[in-house]
PDB file of C-alpha atoms in Angstrom:
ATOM      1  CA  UNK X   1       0.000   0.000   0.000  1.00 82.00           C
ATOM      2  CA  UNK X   2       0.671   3.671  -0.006  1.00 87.00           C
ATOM      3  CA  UNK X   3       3.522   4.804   2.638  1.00 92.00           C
ATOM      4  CA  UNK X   4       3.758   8.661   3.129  1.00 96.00           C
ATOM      5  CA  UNK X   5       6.393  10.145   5.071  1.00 97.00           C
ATOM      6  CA  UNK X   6       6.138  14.466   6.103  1.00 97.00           C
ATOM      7  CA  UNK X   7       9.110  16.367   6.887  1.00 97.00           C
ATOM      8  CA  UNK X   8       9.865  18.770   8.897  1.00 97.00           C
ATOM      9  CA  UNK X   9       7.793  17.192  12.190  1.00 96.00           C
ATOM     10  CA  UNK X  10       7.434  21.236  13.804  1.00 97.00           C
ATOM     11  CA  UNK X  11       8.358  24.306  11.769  1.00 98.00           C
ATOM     12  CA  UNK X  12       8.820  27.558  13.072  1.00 98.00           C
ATOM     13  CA  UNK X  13       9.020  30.826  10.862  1.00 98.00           C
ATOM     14  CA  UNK X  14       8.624  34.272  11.867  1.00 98.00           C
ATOM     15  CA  UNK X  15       5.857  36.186  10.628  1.00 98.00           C
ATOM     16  CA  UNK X  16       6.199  37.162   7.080  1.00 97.00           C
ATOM     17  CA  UNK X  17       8.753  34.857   6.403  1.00 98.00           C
ATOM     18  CA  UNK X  18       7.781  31.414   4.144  1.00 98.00           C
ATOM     19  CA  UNK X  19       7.587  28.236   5.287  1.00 98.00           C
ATOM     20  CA  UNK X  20       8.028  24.892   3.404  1.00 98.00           C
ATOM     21  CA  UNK X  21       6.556  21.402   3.876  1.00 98.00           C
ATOM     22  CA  UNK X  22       8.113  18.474   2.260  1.00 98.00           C
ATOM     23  CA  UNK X  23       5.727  14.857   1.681  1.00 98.00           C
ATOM     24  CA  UNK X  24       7.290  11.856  -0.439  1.00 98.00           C
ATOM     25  CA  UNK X  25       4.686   8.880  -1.212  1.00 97.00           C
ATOM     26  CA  UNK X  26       5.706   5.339  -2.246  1.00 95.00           C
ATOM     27  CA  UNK X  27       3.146   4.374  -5.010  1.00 92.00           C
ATOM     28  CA  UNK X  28       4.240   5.529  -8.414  1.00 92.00           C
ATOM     29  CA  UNK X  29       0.296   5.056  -9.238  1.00 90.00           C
ATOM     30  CA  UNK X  30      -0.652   7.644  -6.786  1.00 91.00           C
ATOM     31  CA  UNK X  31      -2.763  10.852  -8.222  1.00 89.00           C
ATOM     32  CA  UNK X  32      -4.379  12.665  -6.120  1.00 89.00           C
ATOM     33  CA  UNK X  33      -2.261  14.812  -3.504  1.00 93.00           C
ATOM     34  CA  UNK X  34      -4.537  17.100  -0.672  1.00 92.00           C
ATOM     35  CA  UNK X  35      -3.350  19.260   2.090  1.00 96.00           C
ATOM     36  CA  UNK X  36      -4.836  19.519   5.316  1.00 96.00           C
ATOM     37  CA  UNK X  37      -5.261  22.051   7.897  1.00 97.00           C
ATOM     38  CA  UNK X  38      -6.134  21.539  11.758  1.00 97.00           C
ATOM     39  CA  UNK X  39      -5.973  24.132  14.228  1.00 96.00           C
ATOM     40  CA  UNK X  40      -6.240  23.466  17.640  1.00 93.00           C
ATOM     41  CA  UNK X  41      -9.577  21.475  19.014  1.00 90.00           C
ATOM     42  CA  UNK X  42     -10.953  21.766  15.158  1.00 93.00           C
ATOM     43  CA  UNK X  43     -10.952  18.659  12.731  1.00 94.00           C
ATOM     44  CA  UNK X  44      -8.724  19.072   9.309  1.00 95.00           C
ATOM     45  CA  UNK X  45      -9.757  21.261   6.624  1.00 94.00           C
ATOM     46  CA  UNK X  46      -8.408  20.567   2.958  1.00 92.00           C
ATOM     47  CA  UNK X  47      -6.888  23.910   2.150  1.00 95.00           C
ATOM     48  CA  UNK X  48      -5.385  22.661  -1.306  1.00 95.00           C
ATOM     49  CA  UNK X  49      -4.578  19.810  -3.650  1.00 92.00           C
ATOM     50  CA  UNK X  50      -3.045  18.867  -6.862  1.00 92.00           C
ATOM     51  CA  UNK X  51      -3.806  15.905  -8.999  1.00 88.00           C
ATOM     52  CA  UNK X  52      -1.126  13.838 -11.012  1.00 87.00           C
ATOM     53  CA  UNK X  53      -1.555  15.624 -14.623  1.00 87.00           C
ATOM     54  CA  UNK X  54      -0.331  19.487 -12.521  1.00 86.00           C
ATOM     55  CA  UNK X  55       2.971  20.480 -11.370  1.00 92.00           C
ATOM     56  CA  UNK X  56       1.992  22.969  -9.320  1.00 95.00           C
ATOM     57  CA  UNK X  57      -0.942  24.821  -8.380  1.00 95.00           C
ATOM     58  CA  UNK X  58      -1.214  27.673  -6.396  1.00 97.00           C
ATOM     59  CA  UNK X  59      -4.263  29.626  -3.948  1.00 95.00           C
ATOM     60  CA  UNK X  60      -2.733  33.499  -2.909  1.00 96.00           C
ATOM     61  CA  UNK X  61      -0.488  32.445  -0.803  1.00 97.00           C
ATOM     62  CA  UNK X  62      -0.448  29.049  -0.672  1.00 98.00           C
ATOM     63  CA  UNK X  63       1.028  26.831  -2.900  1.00 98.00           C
ATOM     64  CA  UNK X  64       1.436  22.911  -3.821  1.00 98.00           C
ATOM     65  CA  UNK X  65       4.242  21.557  -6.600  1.00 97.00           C
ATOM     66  CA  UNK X  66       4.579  18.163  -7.348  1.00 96.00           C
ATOM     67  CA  UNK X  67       7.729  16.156  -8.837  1.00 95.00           C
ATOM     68  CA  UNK X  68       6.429  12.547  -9.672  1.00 93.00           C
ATOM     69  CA  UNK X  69       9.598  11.225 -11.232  1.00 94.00           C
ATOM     70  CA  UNK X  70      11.223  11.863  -7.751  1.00 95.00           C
ATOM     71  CA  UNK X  71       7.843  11.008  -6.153  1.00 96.00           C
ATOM     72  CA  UNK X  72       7.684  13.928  -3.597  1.00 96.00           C
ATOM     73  CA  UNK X  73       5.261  17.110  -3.321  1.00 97.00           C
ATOM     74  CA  UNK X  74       5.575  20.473  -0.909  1.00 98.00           C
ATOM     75  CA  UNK X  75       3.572  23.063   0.342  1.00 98.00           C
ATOM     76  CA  UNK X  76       5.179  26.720   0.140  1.00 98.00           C
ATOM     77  CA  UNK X  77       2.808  29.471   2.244  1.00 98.00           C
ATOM     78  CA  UNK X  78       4.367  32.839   1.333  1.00 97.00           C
ATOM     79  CA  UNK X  79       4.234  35.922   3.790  1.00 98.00           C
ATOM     80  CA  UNK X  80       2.951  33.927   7.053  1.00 98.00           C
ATOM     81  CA  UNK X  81       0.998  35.305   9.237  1.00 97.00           C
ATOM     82  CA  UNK X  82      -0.049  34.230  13.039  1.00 96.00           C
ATOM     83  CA  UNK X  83      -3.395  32.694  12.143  1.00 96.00           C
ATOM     84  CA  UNK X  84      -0.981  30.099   9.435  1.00 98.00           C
ATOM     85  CA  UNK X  85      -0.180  28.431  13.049  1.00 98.00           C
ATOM     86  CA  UNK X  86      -1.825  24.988  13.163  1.00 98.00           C
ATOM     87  CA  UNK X  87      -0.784  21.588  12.501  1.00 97.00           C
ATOM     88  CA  UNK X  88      -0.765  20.925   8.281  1.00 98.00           C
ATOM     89  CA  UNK X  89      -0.917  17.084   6.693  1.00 97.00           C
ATOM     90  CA  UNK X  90      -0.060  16.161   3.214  1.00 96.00           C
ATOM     91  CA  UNK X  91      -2.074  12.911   2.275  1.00 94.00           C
ATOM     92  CA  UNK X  92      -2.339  10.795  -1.127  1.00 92.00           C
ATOM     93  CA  UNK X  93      -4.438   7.752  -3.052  1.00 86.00           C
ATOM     94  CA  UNK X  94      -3.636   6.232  -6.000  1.00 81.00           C
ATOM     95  CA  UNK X  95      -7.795   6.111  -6.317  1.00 75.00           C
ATOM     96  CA  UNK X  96      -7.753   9.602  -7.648  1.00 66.00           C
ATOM     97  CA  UNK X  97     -10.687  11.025  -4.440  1.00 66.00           C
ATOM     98  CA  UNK X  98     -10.354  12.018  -0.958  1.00 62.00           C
ATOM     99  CA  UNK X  99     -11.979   8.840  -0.084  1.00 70.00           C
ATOM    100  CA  UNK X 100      -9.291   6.267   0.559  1.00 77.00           C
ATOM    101  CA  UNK X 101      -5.866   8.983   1.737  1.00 87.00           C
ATOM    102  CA  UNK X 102      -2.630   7.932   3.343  1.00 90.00           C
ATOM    103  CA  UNK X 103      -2.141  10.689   5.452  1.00 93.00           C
ATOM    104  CA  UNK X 104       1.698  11.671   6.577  1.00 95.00           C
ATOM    105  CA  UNK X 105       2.873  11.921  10.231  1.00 95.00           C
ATOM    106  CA  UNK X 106       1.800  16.030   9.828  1.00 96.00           C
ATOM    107  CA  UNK X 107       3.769  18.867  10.569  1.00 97.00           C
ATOM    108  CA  UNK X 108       3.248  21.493  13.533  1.00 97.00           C
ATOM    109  CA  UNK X 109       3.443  24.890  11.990  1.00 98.00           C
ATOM    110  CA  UNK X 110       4.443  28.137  14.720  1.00 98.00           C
ATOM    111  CA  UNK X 111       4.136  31.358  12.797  1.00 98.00           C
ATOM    112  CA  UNK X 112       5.790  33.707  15.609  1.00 96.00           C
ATOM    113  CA  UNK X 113       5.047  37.663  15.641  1.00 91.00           C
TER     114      UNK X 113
ATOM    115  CA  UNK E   1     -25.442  25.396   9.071  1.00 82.00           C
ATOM    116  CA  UNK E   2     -23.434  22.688   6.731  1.00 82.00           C
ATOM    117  CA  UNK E   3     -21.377  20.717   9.726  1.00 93.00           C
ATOM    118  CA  UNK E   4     -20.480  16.903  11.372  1.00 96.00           C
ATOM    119  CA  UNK E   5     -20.872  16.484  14.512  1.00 97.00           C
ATOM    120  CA  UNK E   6     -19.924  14.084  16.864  1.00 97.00           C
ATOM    121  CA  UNK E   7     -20.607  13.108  20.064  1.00 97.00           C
ATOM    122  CA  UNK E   8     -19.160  13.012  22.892  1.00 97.00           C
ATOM    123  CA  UNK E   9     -16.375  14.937  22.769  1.00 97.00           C
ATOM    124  CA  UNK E  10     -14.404  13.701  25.271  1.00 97.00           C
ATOM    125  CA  UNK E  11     -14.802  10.311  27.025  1.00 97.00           C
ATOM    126  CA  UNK E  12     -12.970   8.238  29.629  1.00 97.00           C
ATOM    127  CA  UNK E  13     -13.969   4.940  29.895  1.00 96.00           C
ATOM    128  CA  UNK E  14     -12.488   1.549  31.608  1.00 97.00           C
ATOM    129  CA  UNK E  15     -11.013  -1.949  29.467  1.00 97.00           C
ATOM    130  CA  UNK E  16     -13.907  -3.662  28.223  1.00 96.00           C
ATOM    131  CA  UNK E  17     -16.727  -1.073  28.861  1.00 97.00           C
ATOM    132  CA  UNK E  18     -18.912  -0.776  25.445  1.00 97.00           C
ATOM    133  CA  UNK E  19     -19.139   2.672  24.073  1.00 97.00           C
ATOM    134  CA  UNK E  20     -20.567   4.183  20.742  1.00 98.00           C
ATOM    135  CA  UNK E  21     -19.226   7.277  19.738  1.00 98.00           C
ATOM    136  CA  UNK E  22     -22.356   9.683  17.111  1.00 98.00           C
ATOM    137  CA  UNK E  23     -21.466  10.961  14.217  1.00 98.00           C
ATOM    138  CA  UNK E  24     -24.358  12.624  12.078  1.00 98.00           C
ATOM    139  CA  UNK E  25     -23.908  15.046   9.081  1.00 97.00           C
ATOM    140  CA  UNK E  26     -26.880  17.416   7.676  1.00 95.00           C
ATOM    141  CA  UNK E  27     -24.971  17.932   4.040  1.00 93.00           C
ATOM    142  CA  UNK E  28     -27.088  14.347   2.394  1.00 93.00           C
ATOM    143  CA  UNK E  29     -23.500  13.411   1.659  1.00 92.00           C
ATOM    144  CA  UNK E  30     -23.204   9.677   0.937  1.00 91.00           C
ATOM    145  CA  UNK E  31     -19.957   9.075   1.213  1.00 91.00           C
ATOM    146  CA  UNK E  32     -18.922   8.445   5.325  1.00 93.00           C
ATOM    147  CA  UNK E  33     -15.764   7.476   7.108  1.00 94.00           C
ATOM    148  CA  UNK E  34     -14.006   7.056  10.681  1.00 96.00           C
ATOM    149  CA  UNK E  35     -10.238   8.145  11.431  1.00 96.00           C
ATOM    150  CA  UNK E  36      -7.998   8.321  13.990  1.00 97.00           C
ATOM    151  CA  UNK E  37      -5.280  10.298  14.904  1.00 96.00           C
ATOM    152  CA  UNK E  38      -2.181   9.586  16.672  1.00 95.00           C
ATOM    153  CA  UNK E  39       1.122  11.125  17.420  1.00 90.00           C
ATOM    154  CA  UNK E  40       3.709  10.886  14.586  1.00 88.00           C
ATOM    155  CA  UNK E  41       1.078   8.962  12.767  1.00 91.00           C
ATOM    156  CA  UNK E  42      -1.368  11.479  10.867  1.00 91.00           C
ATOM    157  CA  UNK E  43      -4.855  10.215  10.626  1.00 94.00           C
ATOM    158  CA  UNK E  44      -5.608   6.653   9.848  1.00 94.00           C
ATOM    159  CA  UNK E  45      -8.821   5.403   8.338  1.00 93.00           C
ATOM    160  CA  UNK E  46     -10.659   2.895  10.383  1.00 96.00           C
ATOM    161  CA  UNK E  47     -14.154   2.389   8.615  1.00 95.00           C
ATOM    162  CA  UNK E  48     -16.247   3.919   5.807  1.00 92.00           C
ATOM    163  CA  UNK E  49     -19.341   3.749   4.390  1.00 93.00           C
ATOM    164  CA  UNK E  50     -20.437   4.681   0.364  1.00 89.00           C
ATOM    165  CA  UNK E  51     -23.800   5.017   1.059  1.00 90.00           C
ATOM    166  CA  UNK E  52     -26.665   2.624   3.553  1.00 93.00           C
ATOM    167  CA  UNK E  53     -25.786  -0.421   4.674  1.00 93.00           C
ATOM    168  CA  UNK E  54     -22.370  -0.471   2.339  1.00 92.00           C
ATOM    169  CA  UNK E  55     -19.385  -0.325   4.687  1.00 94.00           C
ATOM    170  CA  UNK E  56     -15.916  -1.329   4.548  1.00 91.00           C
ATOM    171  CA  UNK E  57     -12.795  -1.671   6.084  1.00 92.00           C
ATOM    172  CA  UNK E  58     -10.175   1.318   5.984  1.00 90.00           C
ATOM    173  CA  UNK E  59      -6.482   0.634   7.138  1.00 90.00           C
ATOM    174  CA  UNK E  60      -6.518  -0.189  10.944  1.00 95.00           C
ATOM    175  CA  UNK E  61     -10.111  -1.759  11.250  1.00 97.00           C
ATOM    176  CA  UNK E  62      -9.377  -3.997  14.308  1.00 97.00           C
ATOM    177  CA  UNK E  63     -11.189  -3.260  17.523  1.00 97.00           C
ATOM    178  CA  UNK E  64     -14.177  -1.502  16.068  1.00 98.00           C
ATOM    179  CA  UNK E  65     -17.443  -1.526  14.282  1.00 98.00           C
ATOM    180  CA  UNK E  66     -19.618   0.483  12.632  1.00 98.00           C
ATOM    181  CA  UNK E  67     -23.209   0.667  10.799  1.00 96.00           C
ATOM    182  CA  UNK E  68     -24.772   3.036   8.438  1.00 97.00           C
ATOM    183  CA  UNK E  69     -28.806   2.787   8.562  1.00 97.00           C
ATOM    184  CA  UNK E  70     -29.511   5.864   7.931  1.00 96.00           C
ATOM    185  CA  UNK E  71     -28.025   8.207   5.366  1.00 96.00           C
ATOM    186  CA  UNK E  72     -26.689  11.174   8.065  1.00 97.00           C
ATOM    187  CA  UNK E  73     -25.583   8.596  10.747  1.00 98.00           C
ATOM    188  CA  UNK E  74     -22.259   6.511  10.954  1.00 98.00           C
ATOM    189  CA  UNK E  75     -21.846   5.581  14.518  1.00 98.00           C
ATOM    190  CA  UNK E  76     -18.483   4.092  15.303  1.00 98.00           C
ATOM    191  CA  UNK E  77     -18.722   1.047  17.971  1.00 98.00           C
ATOM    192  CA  UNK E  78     -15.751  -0.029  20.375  1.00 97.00           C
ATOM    193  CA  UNK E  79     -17.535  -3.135  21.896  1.00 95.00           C
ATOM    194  CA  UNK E  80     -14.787  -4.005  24.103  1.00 97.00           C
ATOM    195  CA  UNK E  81     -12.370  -1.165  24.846  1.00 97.00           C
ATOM    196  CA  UNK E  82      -8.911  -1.830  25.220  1.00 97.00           C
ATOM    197  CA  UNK E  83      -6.174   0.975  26.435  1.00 97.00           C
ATOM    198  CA  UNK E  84      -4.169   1.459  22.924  1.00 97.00           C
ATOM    199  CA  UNK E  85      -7.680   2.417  21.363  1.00 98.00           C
ATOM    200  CA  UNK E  86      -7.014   5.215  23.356  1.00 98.00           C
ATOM    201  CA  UNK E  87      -6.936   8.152  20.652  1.00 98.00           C
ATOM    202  CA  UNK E  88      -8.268  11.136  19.215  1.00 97.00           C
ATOM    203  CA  UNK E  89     -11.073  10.174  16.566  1.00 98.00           C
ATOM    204  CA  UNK E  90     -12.573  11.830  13.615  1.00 97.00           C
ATOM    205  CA  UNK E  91     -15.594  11.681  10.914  1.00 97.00           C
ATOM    206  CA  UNK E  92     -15.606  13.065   8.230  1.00 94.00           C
ATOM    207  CA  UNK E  93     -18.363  13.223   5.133  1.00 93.00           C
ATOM    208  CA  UNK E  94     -18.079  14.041   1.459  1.00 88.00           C
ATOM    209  CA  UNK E  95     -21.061  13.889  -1.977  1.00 82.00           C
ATOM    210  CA  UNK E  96     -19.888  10.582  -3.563  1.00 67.00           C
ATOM    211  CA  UNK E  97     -19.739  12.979  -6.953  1.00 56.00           C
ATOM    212  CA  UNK E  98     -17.455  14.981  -5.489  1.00 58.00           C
ATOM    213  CA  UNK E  99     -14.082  13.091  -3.765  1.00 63.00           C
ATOM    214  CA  UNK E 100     -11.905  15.601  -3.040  1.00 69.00           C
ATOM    215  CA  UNK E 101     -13.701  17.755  -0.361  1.00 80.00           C
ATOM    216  CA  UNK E 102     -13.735  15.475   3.229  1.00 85.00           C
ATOM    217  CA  UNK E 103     -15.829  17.368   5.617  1.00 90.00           C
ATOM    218  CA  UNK E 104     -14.200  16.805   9.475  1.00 94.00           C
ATOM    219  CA  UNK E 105     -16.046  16.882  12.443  1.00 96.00           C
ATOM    220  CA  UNK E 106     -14.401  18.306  15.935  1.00 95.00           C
ATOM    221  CA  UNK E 107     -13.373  14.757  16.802  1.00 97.00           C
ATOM    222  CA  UNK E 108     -14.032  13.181  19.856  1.00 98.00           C
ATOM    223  CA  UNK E 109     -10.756  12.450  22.424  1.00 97.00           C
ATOM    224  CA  UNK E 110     -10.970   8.717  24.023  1.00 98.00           C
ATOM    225  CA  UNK E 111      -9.483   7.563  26.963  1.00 98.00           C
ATOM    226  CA  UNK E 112      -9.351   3.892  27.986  1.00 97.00           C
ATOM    227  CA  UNK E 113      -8.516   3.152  31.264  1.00 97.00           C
TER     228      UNK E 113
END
């Protein structure tokens, strides 16, 4: 099956400064690649996600590229700001929906002022 | 309002002590599904459900069941409790047409004793 593996484990930036979050995935038939966000006592929310056929794709100032020959994909957030602070997981299926994810190990995110 | 909920959200039970944790949606989503979430281990999938009375097993399944009966309900069942089911658990809801938007609930934290 699908093995994901997130990198850094905590992040912190200061504010205004970019921070970058690094996934690989196993399956070469994976094809669907969403990023989560979970702030404190709140479930995840998918903030972006990129599908097999993109190399990157980007939402103001968030964005997601993807290298499949080298199997790994990253989330850039430009000019952070305190309410970026949460924890973020990058996820993937090689059954192109949300519906059957590997999740990674996620990343804690600190955005200090 | 468009949400999951869940209920409880906290519990502390004892070994062995049945409990049944709620999870109802008000979107008429079809697609349903149970995770949980441990540390350094993202969120794993432990049941879903495509529609009523269609279930499956995600990727840690052991320990639990669930049932879907009606269309907004997915109630997750931990008939015998055991201490490393202690964890922090999650619902989450999508439209079968669309698979790439998961809905979360607020997850429910478990304690067995």
């Amino acid at each position: 099956g699908e093995n994901v593996e997130q990198h850094p484990s905590t992040l912190s930036v200061q504010e205004g400064d970019s921070a970058v979050i690094k996934c690989t995935y196993s399956d070469s038939a994976s094809n669907y690649f969403p990023w989560y966000k979970q702030e404190l006592g709140k479930g995840p929310q998918l903030i972006i996600d990129i599908r097999s056929n993109v190399g990157e794709k980007k939402d103001q100032r968030i964005a997601v590229t993807l290298n499949k020959t080298a199997k790994h994909f990253s989330l850039h957030i430009t000019e952070t700001q305190p309410e970026d602070s949460a924890v973020y997981f990058c996820a993937a299926t090689p059954r192109g929906s949300a519906r059957q994810l590997t999740f990674g190990s996620g990343t804690q995110l600190t955005v200090l002022p | 309002e468009a949400q999951v909920t869940q209920n409880p959200r906290y519990l502390i039970t004892v070994t062995g002590k049945k409990l049944t944790v709620t999870c109802s949606q008000n979107m008429n989503h079809e697609y349903m599904s149970w995770y949980r979430q441990d540390p350094g281990l993202g969120l794993r999938q432990i049941y879903y459900s495509m529609n009523v009375e269609v279930t499956d097993k995600g990727d840690v399944p052991e320990g639990y069941k669930v049932s879907r009966k009606e269309k907004r309900n997915f109630p997750l069942i931990l008939e015998s409790p055991s201490p490393n089911q202690t964890s922090l658990y999650f619902c989450a809801s999508s439209l079968w047409e669309d698979g790439e938007t998961q809905y979360f609930g607020p997850g429910t934290r478990l304690l067995v004793l």
